[in-house]
PDB file of C-alpha atoms in Angstrom:
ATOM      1  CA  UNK A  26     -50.682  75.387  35.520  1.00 40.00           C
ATOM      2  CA  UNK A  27     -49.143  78.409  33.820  1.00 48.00           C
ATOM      3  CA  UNK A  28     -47.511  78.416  30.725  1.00 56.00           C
ATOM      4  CA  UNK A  29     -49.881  75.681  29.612  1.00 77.00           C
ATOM      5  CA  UNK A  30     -51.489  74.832  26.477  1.00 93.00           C
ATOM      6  CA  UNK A  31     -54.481  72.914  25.990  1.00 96.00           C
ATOM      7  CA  UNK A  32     -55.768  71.777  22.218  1.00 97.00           C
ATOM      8  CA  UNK A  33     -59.216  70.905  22.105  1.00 96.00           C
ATOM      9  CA  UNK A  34     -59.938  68.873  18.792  1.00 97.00           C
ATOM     10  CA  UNK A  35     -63.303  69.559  16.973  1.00 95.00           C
ATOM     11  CA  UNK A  36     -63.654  67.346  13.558  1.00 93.00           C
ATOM     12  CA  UNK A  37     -66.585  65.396  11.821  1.00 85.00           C
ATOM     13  CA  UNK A  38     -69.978  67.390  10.529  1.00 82.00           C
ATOM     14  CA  UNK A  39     -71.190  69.058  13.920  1.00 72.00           C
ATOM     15  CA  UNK A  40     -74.307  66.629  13.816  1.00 74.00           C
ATOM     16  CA  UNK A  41     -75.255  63.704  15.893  1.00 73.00           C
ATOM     17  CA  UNK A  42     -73.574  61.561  17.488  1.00 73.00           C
ATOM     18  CA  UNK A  43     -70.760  64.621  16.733  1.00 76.00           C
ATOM     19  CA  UNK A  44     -70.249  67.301  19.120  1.00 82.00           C
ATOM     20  CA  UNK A  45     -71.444  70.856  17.839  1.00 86.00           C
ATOM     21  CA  UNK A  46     -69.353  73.715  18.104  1.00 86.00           C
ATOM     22  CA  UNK A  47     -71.806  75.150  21.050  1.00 85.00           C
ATOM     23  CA  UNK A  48     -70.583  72.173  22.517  1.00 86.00           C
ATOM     24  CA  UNK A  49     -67.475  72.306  21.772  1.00 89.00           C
ATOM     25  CA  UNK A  50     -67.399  76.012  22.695  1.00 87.00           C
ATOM     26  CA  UNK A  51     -69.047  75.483  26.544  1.00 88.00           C
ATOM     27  CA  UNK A  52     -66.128  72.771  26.979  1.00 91.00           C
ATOM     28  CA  UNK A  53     -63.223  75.801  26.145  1.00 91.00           C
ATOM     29  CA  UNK A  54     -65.174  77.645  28.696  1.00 89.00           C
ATOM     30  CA  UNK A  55     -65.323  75.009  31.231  1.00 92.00           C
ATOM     31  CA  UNK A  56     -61.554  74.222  31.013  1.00 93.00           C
ATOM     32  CA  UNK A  57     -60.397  77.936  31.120  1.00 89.00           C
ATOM     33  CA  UNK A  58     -62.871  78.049  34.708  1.00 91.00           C
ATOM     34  CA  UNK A  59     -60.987  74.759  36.020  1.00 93.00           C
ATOM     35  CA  UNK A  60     -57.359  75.677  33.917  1.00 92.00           C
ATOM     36  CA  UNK A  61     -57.196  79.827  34.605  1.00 87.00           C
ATOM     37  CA  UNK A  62     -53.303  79.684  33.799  1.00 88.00           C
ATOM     38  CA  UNK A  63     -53.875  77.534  30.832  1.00 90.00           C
ATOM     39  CA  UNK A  64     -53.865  78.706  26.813  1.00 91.00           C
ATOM     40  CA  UNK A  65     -56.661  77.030  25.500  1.00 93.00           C
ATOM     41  CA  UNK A  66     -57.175  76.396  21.624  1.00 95.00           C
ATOM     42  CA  UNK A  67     -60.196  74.989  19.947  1.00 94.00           C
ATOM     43  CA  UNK A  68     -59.252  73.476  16.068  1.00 96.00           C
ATOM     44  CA  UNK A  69     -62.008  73.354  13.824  1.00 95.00           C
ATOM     45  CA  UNK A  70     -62.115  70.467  11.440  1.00 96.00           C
ATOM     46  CA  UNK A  71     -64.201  68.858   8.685  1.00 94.00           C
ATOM     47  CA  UNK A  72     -67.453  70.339   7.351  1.00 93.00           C
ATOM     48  CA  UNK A  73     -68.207  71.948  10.480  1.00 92.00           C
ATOM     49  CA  UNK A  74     -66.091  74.854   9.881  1.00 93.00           C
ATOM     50  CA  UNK A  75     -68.789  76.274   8.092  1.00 91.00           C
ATOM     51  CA  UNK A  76     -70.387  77.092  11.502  1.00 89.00           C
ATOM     52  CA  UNK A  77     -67.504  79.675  12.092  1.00 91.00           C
ATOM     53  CA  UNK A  78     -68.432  81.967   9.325  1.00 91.00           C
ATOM     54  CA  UNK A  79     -69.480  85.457  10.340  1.00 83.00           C
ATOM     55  CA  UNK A  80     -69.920  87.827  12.415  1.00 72.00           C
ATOM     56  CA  UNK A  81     -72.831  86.327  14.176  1.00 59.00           C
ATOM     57  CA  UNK A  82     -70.572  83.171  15.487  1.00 66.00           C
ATOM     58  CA  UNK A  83     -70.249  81.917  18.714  1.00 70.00           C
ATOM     59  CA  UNK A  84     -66.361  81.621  17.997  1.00 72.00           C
ATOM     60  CA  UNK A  85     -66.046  85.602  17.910  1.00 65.00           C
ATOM     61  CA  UNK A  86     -66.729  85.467  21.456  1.00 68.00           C
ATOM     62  CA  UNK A  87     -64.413  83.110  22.259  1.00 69.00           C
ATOM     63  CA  UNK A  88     -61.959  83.981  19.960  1.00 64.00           C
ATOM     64  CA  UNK A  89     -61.634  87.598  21.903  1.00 66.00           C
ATOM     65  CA  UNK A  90     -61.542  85.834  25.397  1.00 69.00           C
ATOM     66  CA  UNK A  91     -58.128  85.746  27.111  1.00 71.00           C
ATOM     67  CA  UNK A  92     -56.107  83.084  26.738  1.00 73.00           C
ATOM     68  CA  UNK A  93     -58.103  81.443  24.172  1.00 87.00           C
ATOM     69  CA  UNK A  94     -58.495  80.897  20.334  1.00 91.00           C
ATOM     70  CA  UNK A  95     -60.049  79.380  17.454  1.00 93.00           C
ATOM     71  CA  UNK A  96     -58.419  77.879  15.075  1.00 95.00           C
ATOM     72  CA  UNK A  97     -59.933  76.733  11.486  1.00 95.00           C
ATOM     73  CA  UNK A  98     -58.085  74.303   8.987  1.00 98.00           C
ATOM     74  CA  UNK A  99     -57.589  75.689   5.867  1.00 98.00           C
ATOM     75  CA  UNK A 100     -58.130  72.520   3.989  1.00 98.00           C
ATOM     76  CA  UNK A 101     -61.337  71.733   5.628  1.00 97.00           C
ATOM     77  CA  UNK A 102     -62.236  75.487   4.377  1.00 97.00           C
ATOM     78  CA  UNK A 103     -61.409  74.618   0.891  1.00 98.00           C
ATOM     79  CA  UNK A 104     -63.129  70.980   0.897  1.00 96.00           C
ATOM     80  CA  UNK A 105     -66.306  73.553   2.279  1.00 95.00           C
ATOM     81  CA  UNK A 106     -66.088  75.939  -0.553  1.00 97.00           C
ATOM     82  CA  UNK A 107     -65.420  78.672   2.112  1.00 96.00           C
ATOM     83  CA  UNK A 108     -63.528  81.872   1.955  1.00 96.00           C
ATOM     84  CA  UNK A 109     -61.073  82.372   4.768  1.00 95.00           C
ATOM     85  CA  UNK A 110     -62.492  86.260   5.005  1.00 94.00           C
ATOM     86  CA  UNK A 111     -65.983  85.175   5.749  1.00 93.00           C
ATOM     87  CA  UNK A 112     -64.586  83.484   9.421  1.00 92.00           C
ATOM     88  CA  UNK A 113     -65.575  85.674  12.344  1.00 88.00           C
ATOM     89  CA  UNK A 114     -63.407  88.420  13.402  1.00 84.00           C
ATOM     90  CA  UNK A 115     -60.277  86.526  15.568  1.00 86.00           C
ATOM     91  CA  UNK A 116     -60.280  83.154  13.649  1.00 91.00           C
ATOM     92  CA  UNK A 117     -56.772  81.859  13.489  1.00 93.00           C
ATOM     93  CA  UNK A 118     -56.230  79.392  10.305  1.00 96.00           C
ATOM     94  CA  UNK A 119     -53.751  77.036   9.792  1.00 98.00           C
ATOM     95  CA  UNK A 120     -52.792  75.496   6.748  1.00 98.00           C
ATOM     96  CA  UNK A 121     -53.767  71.679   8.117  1.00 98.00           C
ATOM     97  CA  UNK A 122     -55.315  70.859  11.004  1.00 98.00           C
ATOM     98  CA  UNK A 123     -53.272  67.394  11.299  1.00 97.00           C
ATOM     99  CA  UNK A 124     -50.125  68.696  11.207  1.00 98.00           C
ATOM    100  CA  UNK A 125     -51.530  71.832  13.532  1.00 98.00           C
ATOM    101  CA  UNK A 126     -51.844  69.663  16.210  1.00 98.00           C
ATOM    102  CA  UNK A 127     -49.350  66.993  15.921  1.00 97.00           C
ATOM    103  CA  UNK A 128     -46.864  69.828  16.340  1.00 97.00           C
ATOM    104  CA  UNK A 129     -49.103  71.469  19.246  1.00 97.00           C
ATOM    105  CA  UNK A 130     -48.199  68.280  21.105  1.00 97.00           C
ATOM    106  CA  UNK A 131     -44.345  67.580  19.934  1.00 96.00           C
ATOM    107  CA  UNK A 132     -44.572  71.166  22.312  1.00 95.00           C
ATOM    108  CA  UNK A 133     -45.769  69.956  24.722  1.00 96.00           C
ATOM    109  CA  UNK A 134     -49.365  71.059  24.650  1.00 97.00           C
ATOM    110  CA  UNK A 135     -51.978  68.513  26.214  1.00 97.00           C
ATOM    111  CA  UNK A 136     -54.739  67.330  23.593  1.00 97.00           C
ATOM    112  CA  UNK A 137     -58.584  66.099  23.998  1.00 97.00           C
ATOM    113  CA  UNK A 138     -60.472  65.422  21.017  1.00 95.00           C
ATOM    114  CA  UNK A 139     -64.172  66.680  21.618  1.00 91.00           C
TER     115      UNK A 139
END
């Protein structure tokens, strides 16, 4: 599967019955084991961005593993009152998550909506 991309799709508040972004985060992990040829993305959206602010994140460590990234809407930033330069080191942001991923997959990139 080389050459592949994978989009995993984090949204809602990161509380029950929502995945978490440690959850979220263990699923990356568990597709780059089973996908090693894959690129694997995880989009952040909705109030749970919050949860990838500084230094002490959980993203930061994914963010730096190969093949994968972290990627934070910028309007779910703003609706959060949160400054882009507060995100943990390797944080990719895109201007809307939406239109992120709807053009993820026009490319070709498979999706799964944690």
């Amino acid at each position: 599967m080389e050459n592949a991309d994978l989009v995993l799709h984090l949204a809602g508040p990161g509380t029950q019955p929502f995945p978490d972004l440690a959850a979220a985060l263990r699923v990356a992990r568990n597709a780059r084991a089973e996908l090693p040829g894959a690129r694997i993305e995880l989009v952040v959206q909705g109030p749970i961005v919050a949860r990838l602010v500084g230094d002490a994140s959980d993203a930061a460590g994914l963010a730096a593993e190969e093949g994968m990234t972290v990627t934070a809407c910028r309007n779910s930033l703003r609706s959060a009152g949160i400054d882009e330069v507060s995100l943990a080191a390797g944080v990719a942001v895109v201007p809307a998550a939406v239109a992120h991923l709807a053009r993820r997959q026009l490319n070709g990139a498979a999706y799964v909506r944690i």
